[in-house]
mmCIF file of C-alpha atoms in Angstrom:
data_model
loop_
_atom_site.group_PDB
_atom_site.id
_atom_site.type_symbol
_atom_site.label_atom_id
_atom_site.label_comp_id
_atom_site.label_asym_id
_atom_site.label_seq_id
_atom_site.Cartn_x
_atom_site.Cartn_y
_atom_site.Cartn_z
ATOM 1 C CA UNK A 8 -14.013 -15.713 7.937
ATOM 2 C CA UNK A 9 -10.380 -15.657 6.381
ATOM 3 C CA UNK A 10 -9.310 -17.611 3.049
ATOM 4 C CA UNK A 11 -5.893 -17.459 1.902
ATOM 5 C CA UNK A 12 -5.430 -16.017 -1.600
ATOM 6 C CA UNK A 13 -2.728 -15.548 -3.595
ATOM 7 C CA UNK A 14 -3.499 -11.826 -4.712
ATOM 8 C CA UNK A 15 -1.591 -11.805 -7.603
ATOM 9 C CA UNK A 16 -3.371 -14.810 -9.264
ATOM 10 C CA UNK A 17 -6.181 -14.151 -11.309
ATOM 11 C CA UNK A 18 -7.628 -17.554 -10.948
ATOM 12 C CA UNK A 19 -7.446 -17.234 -6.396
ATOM 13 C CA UNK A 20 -8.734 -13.493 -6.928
ATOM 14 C CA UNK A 21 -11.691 -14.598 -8.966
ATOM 15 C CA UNK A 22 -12.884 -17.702 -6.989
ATOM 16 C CA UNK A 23 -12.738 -15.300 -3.723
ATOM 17 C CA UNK A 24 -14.314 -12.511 -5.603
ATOM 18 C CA UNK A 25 -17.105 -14.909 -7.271
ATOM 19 C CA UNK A 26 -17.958 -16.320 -4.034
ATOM 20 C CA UNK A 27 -18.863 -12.580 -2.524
ATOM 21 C CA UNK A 28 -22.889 -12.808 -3.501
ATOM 22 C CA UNK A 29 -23.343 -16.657 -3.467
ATOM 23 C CA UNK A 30 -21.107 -18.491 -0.613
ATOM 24 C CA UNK A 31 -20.723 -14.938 1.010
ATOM 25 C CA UNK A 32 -22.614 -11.653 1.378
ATOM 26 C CA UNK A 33 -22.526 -9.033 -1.061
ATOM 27 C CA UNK A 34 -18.681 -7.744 -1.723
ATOM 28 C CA UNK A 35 -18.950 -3.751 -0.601
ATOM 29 C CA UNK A 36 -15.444 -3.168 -0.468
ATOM 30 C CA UNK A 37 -11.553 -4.013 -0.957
ATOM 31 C CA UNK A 38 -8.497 -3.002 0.801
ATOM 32 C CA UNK A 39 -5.850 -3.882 -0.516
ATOM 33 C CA UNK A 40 -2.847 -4.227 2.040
ATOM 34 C CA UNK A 41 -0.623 -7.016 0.786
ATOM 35 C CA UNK A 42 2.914 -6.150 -0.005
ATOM 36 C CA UNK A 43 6.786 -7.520 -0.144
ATOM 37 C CA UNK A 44 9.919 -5.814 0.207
ATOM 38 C CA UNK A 45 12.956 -7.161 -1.800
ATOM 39 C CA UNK A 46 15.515 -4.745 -0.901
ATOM 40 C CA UNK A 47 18.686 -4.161 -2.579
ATOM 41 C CA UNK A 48 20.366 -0.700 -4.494
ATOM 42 C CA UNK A 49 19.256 -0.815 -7.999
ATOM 43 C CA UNK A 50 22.204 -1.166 -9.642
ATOM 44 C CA UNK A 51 22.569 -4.714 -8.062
ATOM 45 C CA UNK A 52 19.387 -6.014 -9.730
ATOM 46 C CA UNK A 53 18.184 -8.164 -12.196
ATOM 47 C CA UNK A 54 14.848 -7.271 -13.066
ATOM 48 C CA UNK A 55 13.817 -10.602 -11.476
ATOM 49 C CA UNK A 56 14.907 -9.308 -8.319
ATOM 50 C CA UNK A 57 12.999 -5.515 -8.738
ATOM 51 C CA UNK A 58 9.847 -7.847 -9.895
ATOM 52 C CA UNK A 59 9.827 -9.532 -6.172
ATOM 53 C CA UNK A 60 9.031 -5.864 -4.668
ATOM 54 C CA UNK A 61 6.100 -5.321 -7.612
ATOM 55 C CA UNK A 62 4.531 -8.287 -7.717
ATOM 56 C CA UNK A 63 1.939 -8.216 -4.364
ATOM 57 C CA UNK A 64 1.283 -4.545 -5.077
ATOM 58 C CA UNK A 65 0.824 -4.109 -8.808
ATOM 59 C CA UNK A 66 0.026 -7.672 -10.110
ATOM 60 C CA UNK A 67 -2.256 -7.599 -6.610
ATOM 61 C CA UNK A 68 -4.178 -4.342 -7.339
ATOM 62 C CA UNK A 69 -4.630 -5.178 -11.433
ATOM 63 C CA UNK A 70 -6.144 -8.750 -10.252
ATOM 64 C CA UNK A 71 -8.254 -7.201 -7.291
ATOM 65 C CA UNK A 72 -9.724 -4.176 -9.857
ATOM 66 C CA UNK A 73 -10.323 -6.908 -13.164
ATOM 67 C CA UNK A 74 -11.871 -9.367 -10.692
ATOM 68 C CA UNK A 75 -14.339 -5.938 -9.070
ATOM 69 C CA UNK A 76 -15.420 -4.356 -12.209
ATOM 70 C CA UNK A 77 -18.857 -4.277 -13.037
ATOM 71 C CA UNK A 78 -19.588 -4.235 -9.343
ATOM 72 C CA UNK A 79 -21.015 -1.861 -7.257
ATOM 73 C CA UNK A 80 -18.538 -1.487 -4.405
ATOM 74 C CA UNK A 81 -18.309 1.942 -1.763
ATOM 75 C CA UNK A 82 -14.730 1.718 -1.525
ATOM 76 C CA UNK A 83 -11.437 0.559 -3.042
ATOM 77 C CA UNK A 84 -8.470 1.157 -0.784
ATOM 78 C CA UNK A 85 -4.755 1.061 -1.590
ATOM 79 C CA UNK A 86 -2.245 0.493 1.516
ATOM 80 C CA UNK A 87 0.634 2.207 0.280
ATOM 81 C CA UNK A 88 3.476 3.286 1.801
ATOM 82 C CA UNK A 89 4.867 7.251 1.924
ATOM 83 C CA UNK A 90 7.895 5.878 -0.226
ATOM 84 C CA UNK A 91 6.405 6.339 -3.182
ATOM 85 C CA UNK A 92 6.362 9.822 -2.356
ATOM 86 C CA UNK A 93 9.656 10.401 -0.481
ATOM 87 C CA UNK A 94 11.677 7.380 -1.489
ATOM 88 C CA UNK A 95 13.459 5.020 0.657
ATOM 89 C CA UNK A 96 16.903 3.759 0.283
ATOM 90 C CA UNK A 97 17.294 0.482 -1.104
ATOM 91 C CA UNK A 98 13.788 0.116 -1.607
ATOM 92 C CA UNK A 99 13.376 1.193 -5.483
ATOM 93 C CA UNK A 100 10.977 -1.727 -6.470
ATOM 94 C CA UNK A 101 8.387 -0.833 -3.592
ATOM 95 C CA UNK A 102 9.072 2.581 -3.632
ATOM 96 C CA UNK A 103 7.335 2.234 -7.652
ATOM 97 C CA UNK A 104 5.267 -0.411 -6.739
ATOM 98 C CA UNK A 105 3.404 1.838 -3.960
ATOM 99 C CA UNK A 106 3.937 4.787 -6.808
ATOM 100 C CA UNK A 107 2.032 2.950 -8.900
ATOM 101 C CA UNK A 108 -1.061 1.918 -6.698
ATOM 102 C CA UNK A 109 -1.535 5.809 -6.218
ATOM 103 C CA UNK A 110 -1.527 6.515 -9.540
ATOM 104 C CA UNK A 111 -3.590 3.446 -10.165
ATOM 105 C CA UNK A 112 -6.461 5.085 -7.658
ATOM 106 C CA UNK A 113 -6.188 8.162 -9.927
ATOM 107 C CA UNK A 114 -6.817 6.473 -12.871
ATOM 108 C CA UNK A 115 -9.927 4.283 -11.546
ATOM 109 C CA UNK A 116 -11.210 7.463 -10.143
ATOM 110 C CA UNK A 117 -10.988 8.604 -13.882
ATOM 111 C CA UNK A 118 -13.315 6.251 -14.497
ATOM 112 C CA UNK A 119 -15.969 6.626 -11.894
ATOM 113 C CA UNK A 120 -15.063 4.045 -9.517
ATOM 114 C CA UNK A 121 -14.492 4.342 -6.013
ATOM 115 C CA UNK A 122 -10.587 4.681 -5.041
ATOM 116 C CA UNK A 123 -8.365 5.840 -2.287
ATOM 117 C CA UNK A 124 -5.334 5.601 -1.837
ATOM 118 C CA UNK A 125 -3.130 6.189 1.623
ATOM 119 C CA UNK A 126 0.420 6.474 1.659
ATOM 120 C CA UNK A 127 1.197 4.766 4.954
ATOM 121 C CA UNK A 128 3.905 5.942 7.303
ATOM 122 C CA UNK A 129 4.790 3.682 9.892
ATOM 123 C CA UNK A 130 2.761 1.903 12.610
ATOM 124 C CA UNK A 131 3.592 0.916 16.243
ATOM 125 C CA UNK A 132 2.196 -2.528 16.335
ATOM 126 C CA UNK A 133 1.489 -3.502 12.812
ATOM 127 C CA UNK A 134 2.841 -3.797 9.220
ATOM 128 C CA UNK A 135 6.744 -3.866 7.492
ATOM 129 C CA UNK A 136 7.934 -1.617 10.433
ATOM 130 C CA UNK A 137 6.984 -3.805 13.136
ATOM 131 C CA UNK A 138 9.005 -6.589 11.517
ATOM 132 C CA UNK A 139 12.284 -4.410 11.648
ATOM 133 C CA UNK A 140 15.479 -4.545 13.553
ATOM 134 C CA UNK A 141 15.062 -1.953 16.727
ATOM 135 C CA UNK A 142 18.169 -0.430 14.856
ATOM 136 C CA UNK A 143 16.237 0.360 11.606
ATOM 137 C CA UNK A 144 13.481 1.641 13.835
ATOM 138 C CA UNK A 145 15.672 4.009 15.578
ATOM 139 C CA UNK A 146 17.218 5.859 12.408
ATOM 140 C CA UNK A 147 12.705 5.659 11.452
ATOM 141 C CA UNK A 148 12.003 8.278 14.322
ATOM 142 C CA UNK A 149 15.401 10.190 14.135
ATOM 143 C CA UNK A 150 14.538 11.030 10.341
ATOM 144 C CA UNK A 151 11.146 12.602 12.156
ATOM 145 C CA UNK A 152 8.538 9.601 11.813
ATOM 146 C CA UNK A 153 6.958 8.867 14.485
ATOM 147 C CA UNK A 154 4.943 5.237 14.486
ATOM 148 C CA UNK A 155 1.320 5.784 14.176
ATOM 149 C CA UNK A 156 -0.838 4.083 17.054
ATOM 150 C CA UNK A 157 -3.923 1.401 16.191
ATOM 151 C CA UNK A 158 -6.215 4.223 17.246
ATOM 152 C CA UNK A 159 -4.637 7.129 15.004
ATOM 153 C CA UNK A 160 -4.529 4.787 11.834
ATOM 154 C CA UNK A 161 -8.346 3.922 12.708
ATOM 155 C CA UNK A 162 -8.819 7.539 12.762
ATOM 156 C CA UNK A 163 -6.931 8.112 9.587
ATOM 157 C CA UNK A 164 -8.809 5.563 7.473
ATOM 158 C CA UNK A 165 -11.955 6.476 9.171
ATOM 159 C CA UNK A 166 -11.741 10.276 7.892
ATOM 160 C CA UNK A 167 -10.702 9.368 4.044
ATOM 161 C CA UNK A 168 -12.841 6.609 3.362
ATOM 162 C CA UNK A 169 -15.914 7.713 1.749
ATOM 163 C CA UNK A 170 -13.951 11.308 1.193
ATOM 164 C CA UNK A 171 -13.395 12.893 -2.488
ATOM 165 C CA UNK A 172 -9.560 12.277 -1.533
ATOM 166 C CA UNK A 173 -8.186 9.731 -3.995
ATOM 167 C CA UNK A 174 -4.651 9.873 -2.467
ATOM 168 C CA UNK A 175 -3.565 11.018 0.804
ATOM 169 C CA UNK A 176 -0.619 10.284 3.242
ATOM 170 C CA UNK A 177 -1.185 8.614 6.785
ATOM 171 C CA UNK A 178 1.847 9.377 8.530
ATOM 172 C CA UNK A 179 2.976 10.725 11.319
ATOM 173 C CA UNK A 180 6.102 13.000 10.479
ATOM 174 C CA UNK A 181 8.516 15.667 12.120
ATOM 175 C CA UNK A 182 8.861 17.383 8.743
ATOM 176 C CA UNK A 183 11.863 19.766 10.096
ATOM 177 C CA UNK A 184 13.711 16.673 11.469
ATOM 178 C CA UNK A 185 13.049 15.213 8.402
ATOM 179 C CA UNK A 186 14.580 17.909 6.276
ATOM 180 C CA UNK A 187 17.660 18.317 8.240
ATOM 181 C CA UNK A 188 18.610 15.203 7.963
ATOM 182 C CA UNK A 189 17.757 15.402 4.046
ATOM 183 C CA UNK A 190 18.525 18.973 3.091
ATOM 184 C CA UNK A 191 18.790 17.903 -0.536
ATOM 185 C CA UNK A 192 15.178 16.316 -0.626
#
């Protein structure tokens, strides 16, 4: 059963939320995967335009944790992406939007609740990557990332959920390629 929801409205968040326990079974879970890109170097934005890259992700996670608390879920999951740990040119608004949904986990796991979150590298048939130009792909695996399959992302998420790891990255990565084409990194 899908419903569209606008994740970063707190009224769509909790009428799907509410319904988990009446209309719907028992919520035991989120994952939170939603996210926009609104690329562009920093110092050509108005904070309008950096807002565009936050609002799924932060505005998204807030209205997804205020519409769960007080219930008794097994797992919270943040889909973010490994630029909030490396960066990504062009891409300062997601690269702190995805910064802050790890921190975010941290801080819920501060408080007792149940969160993970995985810094996503890309995929072969799924996500922001599979929406690029072949050419943007390309520079992708000569930088050392390699597109993870279905099966090794199942595998990923398989092995953290339910872990003690509150943050981890899901990537596939030549780290050496990486580095020589960023020795300042």
């Amino acid at each position: 059963d899908i419903e569209r929801c606008d994740v970063t409205a707190a009224d769509d968040v909790q009428r799907l939320i509410g319904s988990f326990g009446t209309v719907r079974p028992v919520l035991r879970g989120v994952v939170h995967a939603a996210g926009a890109l609104h690329d562009g170097m920093l110092v050509r934005q108005q904070w309008s335009d950096f807002e565009k890259g936050l609002g799924a992700k932060v505005h998204g996670i807030w209205q997804l944790h205020r519409a769960t608390e007080g219930m008794s879920l097994d797992f919270f999951v943040c889909y973010s992406s490994v630029a909030s740990v490396i960066g990504s040119p062009g891409q300062g608004s997601y690269a702190a939007a995805n910064a802050f949904m790890d921190s975010f986990a941290h801080a819920r796991r501060a408080e007792g609740l149940p969160a993970l979150s995985i810094s996503w590298g890309a995929w072969q048939r799924g996500g922001m990557v599979a929406r690029m130009a072949e050419t943007d792909r390309a520079r992708l695996t000569a930088e050392g990332f390699v597109p993870l399959s279905d099966s090794a992302a199942d595998a990923v998420l398989n092995q953290l959920v339910g872990s003690k790891r509150v943050h981890a990255l899901g990537v596939s990565a030549d780290w050496q390629a990486y580095v020589e084409r960023h020795p300042n990194k």
